[in-house]
Amino acid sequence: MRFAFVTLPNTTDPDVSVTECVFWPGCKEIFMDIPGFPHPLQQPSGAKPAFRLGVSSGRGIGLFSTRALTQGELILAERPLLLGLACIPMLRPDGGLTDAQYTRHCFETMERTLEPALGRMRPARRGAFMALANCQDGSFPLGGRYHTNGIAVDGLRPGVTGSMGTYSAVCEHLSRLNHSCSPNTQPCFDKASISHQLWAVRDIAAGEELTFQYSEATCSAAERNEALKPYNFTCTCASCADPATSDPRRRAIGYPPSVEMWAANRELSDDWLIQKCLEQLVLIKREKLEYLDQYYAAMMHLTATYICLGDAKQASEWAARAQKCVWMSGRGYISQEELLDPASAAYPEHPLWRLRFRAG
């Protein structure tokens, strides 16, 4: 297979952080076609860093907040050390390889693929990569670290889904986030600056460990821990310790019904959709899963529902909450700026304004 080895941004300035990339042919152009690429890194508020490295009991090195953080606050933004293919699709070679032999063959291929990219890295960046944990066989120093620390990046091959369309980013700091089934942060990849941004998904106390989910959070505790086996640990968080209570709540988390459907159905009460959304928010907050798309969707639905009812005051309050979900950028995030003031002219001009009373 032929891959493109690219440095982005293409600069020799030692003060500018760069990312070594292993691309499918044509992916580089996705970045180069962005007007003004590369955009500067977005800077967190405050004069001092919002995080520090520290020892996490039983979990090695982790990230910890240095001060109180509020929901929707940017914690850090950094260009990945390495951005590459999440995996290399391979046919099983002839010769009757066992599953273990085939897995080793895949790792050997990934190792050879990554070697040129690591060879292109600046010494300090290469040292940062090699300082990361390796949960795989130590005979694969590059691929093992790559798979242990990679954070998925979708959308770099438009129209291509699955493993062929997924990339993986390894970062100096962000890749040190430890797992939680109830994470308090969410990374967001920004193509314009070729950077990963880390956002607080709820208020975080000073000194609290910053966490990220390694597995699908709405799965059962047993399924989550099965997905965590490659990382060589078993999660003992509150949700995993009490699956009889947690699992049903997580299974019940979903997306609210259609606003237009409710608005047109006079058999449903005026507060029917409001109650559905509030029920979802209760489940999400009990499980501390504010990072989920469903959390944002519930608040957007509540905003729209109150617009349909002609209640600009309540709509503006939910719009303000939805506005904080900046980690949803690239996943359907829509600015609510014009709806934050209940006296805004945007309300009577909104296509949903008082739709509940106009429908039917």
Coordinates of C-alpha atoms in Angstrom, one line a residue:
M1 CA 0.0 0.0 0.0
R2 CA 1.2 3.5 -0.8
F3 CA 0.7 6.1 1.9
A4 CA 1.6 9.8 2.0
F5 CA 3.9 11.0 4.7
V6 CA 3.2 14.7 5.4
T7 CA 4.2 17.3 8.0
L8 CA 1.4 19.8 8.8
P9 CA 1.8 22.7 9.0
N10 CA 4.7 22.6 6.6
T11 CA 7.2 24.8 8.5
T12 CA 10.7 24.7 9.9
D13 CA 9.9 27.3 12.6
P14 CA 10.9 25.5 15.9
D15 CA 8.4 27.6 17.8
V16 CA 5.5 26.2 15.8
S17 CA 4.3 22.7 16.7
V18 CA 3.8 20.3 13.8
T19 CA 2.1 17.0 13.2
E20 CA 3.5 14.1 11.4
C21 CA 0.8 12.5 9.3
V22 CA 0.3 9.1 7.6
F23 CA -2.4 9.7 5.1
W24 CA -4.3 7.9 2.4
P25 CA -3.7 9.7 -0.9
G26 CA -5.8 12.8 -1.2
C27 CA -6.3 13.5 2.5
K28 CA -3.7 16.2 2.6
E29 CA -5.7 18.3 0.2
I30 CA -8.6 18.3 2.7
F31 CA -6.5 20.4 5.0
M32 CA -4.8 22.5 2.3
D33 CA -8.3 23.5 0.9
I34 CA -9.3 25.1 4.2
P35 CA -9.1 28.9 3.8
G36 CA -6.3 30.4 5.9
F37 CA -4.9 26.9 6.9
P38 CA -3.5 26.5 9.4
H39 CA -5.5 28.5 11.8
P40 CA -3.8 29.4 15.0
L41 CA -4.4 27.2 18.0
Q42 CA -7.3 28.3 20.2
Q43 CA -6.0 29.5 23.5
P44 CA -7.7 28.6 26.9
S45 CA -8.6 31.5 29.2
G46 CA -6.3 32.4 32.1
A47 CA -2.6 33.1 32.2
K48 CA -1.6 29.7 33.6
P49 CA -2.4 26.2 32.1
A50 CA -5.6 24.7 33.3
F51 CA -4.1 21.2 33.7
R52 CA -1.0 19.5 35.0
L53 CA 0.5 16.0 34.7
G54 CA 0.3 13.9 37.9
V55 CA 0.2 10.4 39.2
S56 CA -3.2 8.8 39.2
S57 CA -3.5 6.0 41.8
G58 CA -3.1 2.7 40.1
R59 CA -3.4 4.2 36.6
G60 CA 0.0 5.7 35.9
I61 CA 0.3 9.3 34.7
G62 CA -2.9 11.4 34.2
L63 CA -4.1 14.9 33.8
F64 CA -5.5 17.0 36.6
S65 CA -7.2 20.4 36.7
T66 CA -5.1 23.2 38.2
R67 CA -8.2 25.3 39.0
A68 CA -12.0 25.1 39.0
L69 CA -13.3 24.7 35.4
T70 CA -16.8 25.5 34.2
Q71 CA -18.8 23.5 31.7
G72 CA -17.9 24.4 28.1
E73 CA -14.5 25.8 29.1
L74 CA -11.5 25.0 26.9
I75 CA -8.8 23.1 28.9
L76 CA -6.1 22.7 26.2
A77 CA -5.5 22.7 22.5
E78 CA -2.6 20.9 21.0
R79 CA -1.5 19.6 17.6
P80 CA -1.1 15.8 17.6
L81 CA 2.4 14.3 17.6
L82 CA 1.1 11.8 15.0
L83 CA -2.1 11.6 12.9
G84 CA -2.5 8.5 10.9
L85 CA -4.7 5.6 9.9
A86 CA -6.7 4.0 12.7
C87 CA -5.8 0.6 11.2
I88 CA -4.5 -0.8 8.0
P89 CA -7.1 -3.1 6.3
M90 CA -5.3 -6.3 5.4
L91 CA -6.3 -9.6 3.9
R92 CA -5.2 -12.6 5.9
P93 CA -2.2 -14.0 4.0
D94 CA -2.1 -17.5 2.8
G95 CA -0.5 -20.1 5.0
G96 CA -3.2 -20.9 7.6
L97 CA -2.2 -18.3 10.2
T98 CA -3.8 -18.5 13.6
D99 CA -5.6 -15.5 14.9
A100 CA -2.7 -14.7 17.2
Q101 CA -0.2 -15.0 14.2
Y102 CA -2.5 -12.8 12.1
T103 CA -2.7 -10.2 14.8
R104 CA 1.1 -10.2 15.1
H105 CA 1.3 -9.8 11.3
C106 CA -0.9 -6.7 11.4
F107 CA 1.2 -5.2 14.2
E108 CA 4.4 -5.8 12.2
T109 CA 2.9 -4.1 9.2
M110 CA 1.8 -1.1 11.3
E111 CA 5.2 -0.9 12.8
R112 CA 6.9 -0.7 9.4
T113 CA 4.3 1.9 8.3
L114 CA 4.9 4.2 11.3
E115 CA 8.7 4.0 11.2
P116 CA 9.1 6.7 8.5
A117 CA 6.7 9.0 10.3
L118 CA 8.6 8.7 13.6
G119 CA 11.9 9.3 11.7
R120 CA 10.5 12.6 10.4
M121 CA 9.6 13.8 13.9
R122 CA 11.6 16.5 15.7
P123 CA 13.6 14.9 18.5
A124 CA 11.5 16.5 21.3
R125 CA 8.3 15.4 19.7
R126 CA 9.6 11.8 19.1
G127 CA 10.7 11.7 22.8
A128 CA 7.2 12.7 23.9
F129 CA 5.7 9.9 21.7
M130 CA 8.1 7.3 23.2
A131 CA 7.3 8.5 26.7
L132 CA 3.7 7.4 26.3
A133 CA 2.4 4.1 27.7
N134 CA 2.5 0.9 25.7
C135 CA -0.2 -1.7 26.6
Q136 CA 0.8 -4.0 23.8
D137 CA 3.7 -6.4 23.3
G138 CA 6.9 -4.5 23.9
S139 CA 8.3 -5.8 20.6
F140 CA 6.1 -3.2 18.9
P141 CA 7.3 0.1 20.4
L142 CA 5.6 2.3 17.8
G143 CA 2.4 0.4 17.0
G144 CA 1.9 -0.5 20.6
R145 CA 2.0 3.2 21.7
Y146 CA 0.0 4.2 18.7
H147 CA -2.9 1.8 19.5
T148 CA -2.7 2.5 23.2
N149 CA -2.9 6.3 23.0
G150 CA -4.7 7.0 19.7
I151 CA -7.9 9.1 19.8
A152 CA -10.3 8.5 16.9
V153 CA -10.7 11.3 14.3
D154 CA -13.5 10.9 11.8
G155 CA -14.4 12.9 8.7
L156 CA -11.0 13.1 7.1
R157 CA -12.2 11.0 4.1
P158 CA -15.6 12.4 3.1
G159 CA -18.1 9.7 2.2
V160 CA -15.9 7.0 3.6
T161 CA -17.1 5.3 6.8
G162 CA -15.8 2.6 9.1
S163 CA -12.2 1.7 9.6
M164 CA -11.2 3.0 6.1
G165 CA -12.5 6.5 7.0
T166 CA -11.2 6.7 10.6
Y167 CA -7.9 8.2 11.6
S168 CA -6.2 8.2 15.0
A169 CA -4.4 11.0 16.7
V170 CA -1.7 10.6 19.3
C171 CA -1.0 13.7 21.5
E172 CA 1.6 14.6 24.0
H173 CA -0.8 15.6 26.7
L174 CA -4.3 14.6 25.6
S175 CA -3.3 11.0 25.1
R176 CA -2.5 10.8 28.8
L177 CA -6.2 11.2 29.8
N178 CA -7.3 8.2 31.8
H179 CA -10.6 6.4 31.3
S180 CA -13.8 7.0 33.1
C181 CA -17.3 5.6 32.3
S182 CA -18.6 9.0 33.4
P183 CA -16.0 11.3 31.8
N184 CA -15.7 15.0 32.6
T185 CA -14.0 16.1 29.4
Q186 CA -14.5 15.6 25.6
P187 CA -11.8 16.0 22.9
C188 CA -12.9 17.7 19.7
F189 CA -10.7 17.7 16.5
D190 CA -10.4 21.0 14.7
K191 CA -9.3 20.5 11.1
A192 CA -8.7 24.2 10.5
S193 CA -5.9 24.3 13.1
I194 CA -5.1 20.6 12.9
S195 CA -5.5 20.4 16.6
H196 CA -7.3 18.5 19.3
Q197 CA -9.2 20.6 21.7
L198 CA -10.2 19.4 25.2
W199 CA -13.4 20.8 26.7
A200 CA -15.0 20.5 30.1
V201 CA -18.4 18.8 29.7
R202 CA -19.5 19.7 33.3
D203 CA -18.1 21.8 36.1
I204 CA -14.8 20.4 37.4
A205 CA -13.3 21.1 40.8
A206 CA -9.7 22.2 41.2
G207 CA -7.4 19.2 41.5
E208 CA -9.9 16.8 40.0
E209 CA -8.5 14.2 37.5
L210 CA -9.5 14.9 33.9
T211 CA -11.0 11.8 32.2
F212 CA -12.2 10.6 28.9
Q213 CA -14.2 7.5 27.9
Y214 CA -12.3 4.7 26.0
S215 CA -15.5 2.7 25.3
E216 CA -19.1 3.3 24.4
A217 CA -20.6 4.7 27.6
T218 CA -24.2 3.6 27.0
C219 CA -23.2 -0.1 26.8
S220 CA -23.5 -2.4 29.8
A221 CA -20.7 -2.5 32.4
A222 CA -19.8 -6.0 31.1
E223 CA -19.5 -4.7 27.5
R224 CA -17.5 -1.7 28.5
N225 CA -15.0 -3.7 30.4
E226 CA -14.7 -6.2 27.6
A227 CA -13.8 -3.2 25.3
L228 CA -11.2 -2.1 27.9
K229 CA -9.3 -5.4 27.9
P230 CA -6.7 -4.1 25.3
Y231 CA -5.7 -1.4 27.9
N232 CA -5.1 -4.1 30.5
F233 CA -7.4 -2.8 33.3
T234 CA -10.8 -3.4 34.7
C235 CA -12.9 -0.3 35.5
T236 CA -14.2 -0.1 39.1
C237 CA -16.1 3.2 38.8
A238 CA -19.5 3.6 40.6
S239 CA -21.4 2.6 37.4
C240 CA -19.3 -0.5 36.9
A241 CA -19.6 -1.4 40.6
D242 CA -23.4 -1.2 40.5
P243 CA -24.5 -2.4 37.0
A244 CA -28.0 -3.4 38.3
T245 CA -28.7 0.3 38.8
S246 CA -26.6 1.9 36.2
D247 CA -27.1 -0.4 33.2
P248 CA -30.9 0.1 32.9
R249 CA -30.4 3.9 33.2
R250 CA -27.8 3.9 30.4
R251 CA -30.0 1.7 28.2
A252 CA -32.8 4.2 28.6
I253 CA -30.8 7.2 27.3
G254 CA -32.0 8.1 23.8
Y255 CA -33.0 11.0 21.6
P256 CA -36.1 13.0 22.2
P257 CA -39.1 12.7 19.8
S258 CA -39.6 15.1 16.9
V259 CA -40.6 18.7 17.9
E260 CA -42.7 19.0 14.7
M261 CA -44.5 15.7 15.5
W262 CA -45.4 16.9 19.0
A263 CA -46.4 20.4 17.8
A264 CA -48.9 19.0 15.3
N265 CA -50.4 16.3 17.6
R266 CA -53.1 18.0 19.6
E267 CA -53.7 14.8 21.6
L268 CA -50.4 15.3 23.3
S269 CA -50.2 17.9 26.1
D270 CA -48.3 21.1 25.8
D271 CA -45.7 19.9 28.3
W272 CA -45.4 16.3 26.9
L273 CA -42.2 16.9 25.0
I274 CA -40.8 19.0 27.8
Q275 CA -41.2 16.1 30.2
K276 CA -39.6 13.6 27.8
C277 CA -36.6 15.8 27.5
L278 CA -36.3 16.4 31.2
E279 CA -36.5 12.7 31.8
Q280 CA -33.5 12.2 29.5
L281 CA -31.5 14.9 31.3
V282 CA -32.2 13.3 34.6
L283 CA -30.8 10.0 33.4
I284 CA -27.8 11.6 31.8
K285 CA -26.9 13.7 34.9
R286 CA -27.3 10.7 37.2
E287 CA -24.8 8.8 35.1
K288 CA -22.7 11.9 34.5
L289 CA -22.7 11.5 30.7
E290 CA -23.0 15.1 29.7
Y291 CA -20.6 14.5 26.8
L292 CA -23.2 12.5 24.9
D293 CA -24.9 13.8 21.8
Q294 CA -28.2 13.1 23.6
Y295 CA -27.5 15.7 26.3
Y296 CA -27.1 18.4 23.7
A297 CA -30.1 17.1 21.7
A298 CA -32.4 17.3 24.8
M299 CA -31.5 20.9 25.4
M300 CA -31.9 21.9 21.8
H301 CA -35.3 20.2 21.8
L302 CA -36.3 22.1 25.0
T303 CA -35.3 25.3 23.3
A304 CA -37.3 24.5 20.2
T305 CA -40.3 23.3 22.3
Y306 CA -40.5 26.6 24.2
I307 CA -40.2 28.5 20.9
C308 CA -43.2 26.5 19.7
L309 CA -45.1 27.5 22.8
G310 CA -44.1 31.2 22.4
D311 CA -42.2 31.3 25.7
A312 CA -39.0 33.2 24.8
K313 CA -37.9 33.4 28.4
Q314 CA -37.7 29.7 28.9
A315 CA -36.4 29.2 25.4
S316 CA -33.5 31.6 26.1
E317 CA -32.6 29.8 29.3
W318 CA -32.3 26.4 27.5
A319 CA -30.5 28.1 24.6
A320 CA -27.9 29.3 27.0
R321 CA -27.3 25.8 28.3
A322 CA -27.0 24.4 24.8
Q323 CA -24.6 27.1 23.9
K324 CA -22.1 25.7 26.4
C325 CA -21.8 22.4 24.5
V326 CA -19.0 23.6 22.3
W327 CA -17.5 20.1 22.4
M328 CA -20.3 19.2 19.9
S329 CA -18.5 21.2 17.2
G330 CA -18.4 19.1 14.1
R331 CA -21.2 16.9 15.5
G332 CA -24.2 19.2 14.9
Y333 CA -23.4 22.1 17.1
I334 CA -25.4 25.2 16.2
S335 CA -24.7 28.6 17.9
Q336 CA -27.7 29.9 19.9
E337 CA -26.3 33.4 20.2
E338 CA -29.3 35.1 18.7
L339 CA -31.6 33.3 21.1
L340 CA -29.9 34.2 24.4
D341 CA -31.8 37.4 24.8
P342 CA -35.6 36.7 25.3
A343 CA -36.4 40.1 23.8
S344 CA -34.5 39.2 20.6
A345 CA -36.3 39.8 17.3
A346 CA -35.1 36.3 16.4
Y347 CA -38.0 34.8 18.3
P348 CA -41.0 36.2 16.5
E349 CA -39.1 35.6 13.2
H350 CA -38.3 32.0 14.1
P351 CA -40.1 29.5 11.8
L352 CA -41.2 27.5 15.0
W353 CA -42.5 30.6 16.9
R354 CA -45.9 29.6 18.4
L355 CA -46.1 26.6 16.0
R356 CA -47.9 24.7 18.7
F357 CA -50.8 27.0 18.3
R358 CA -50.6 27.3 14.6
A359 CA -50.4 23.6 13.9
G360 CA -53.7 21.9 13.3

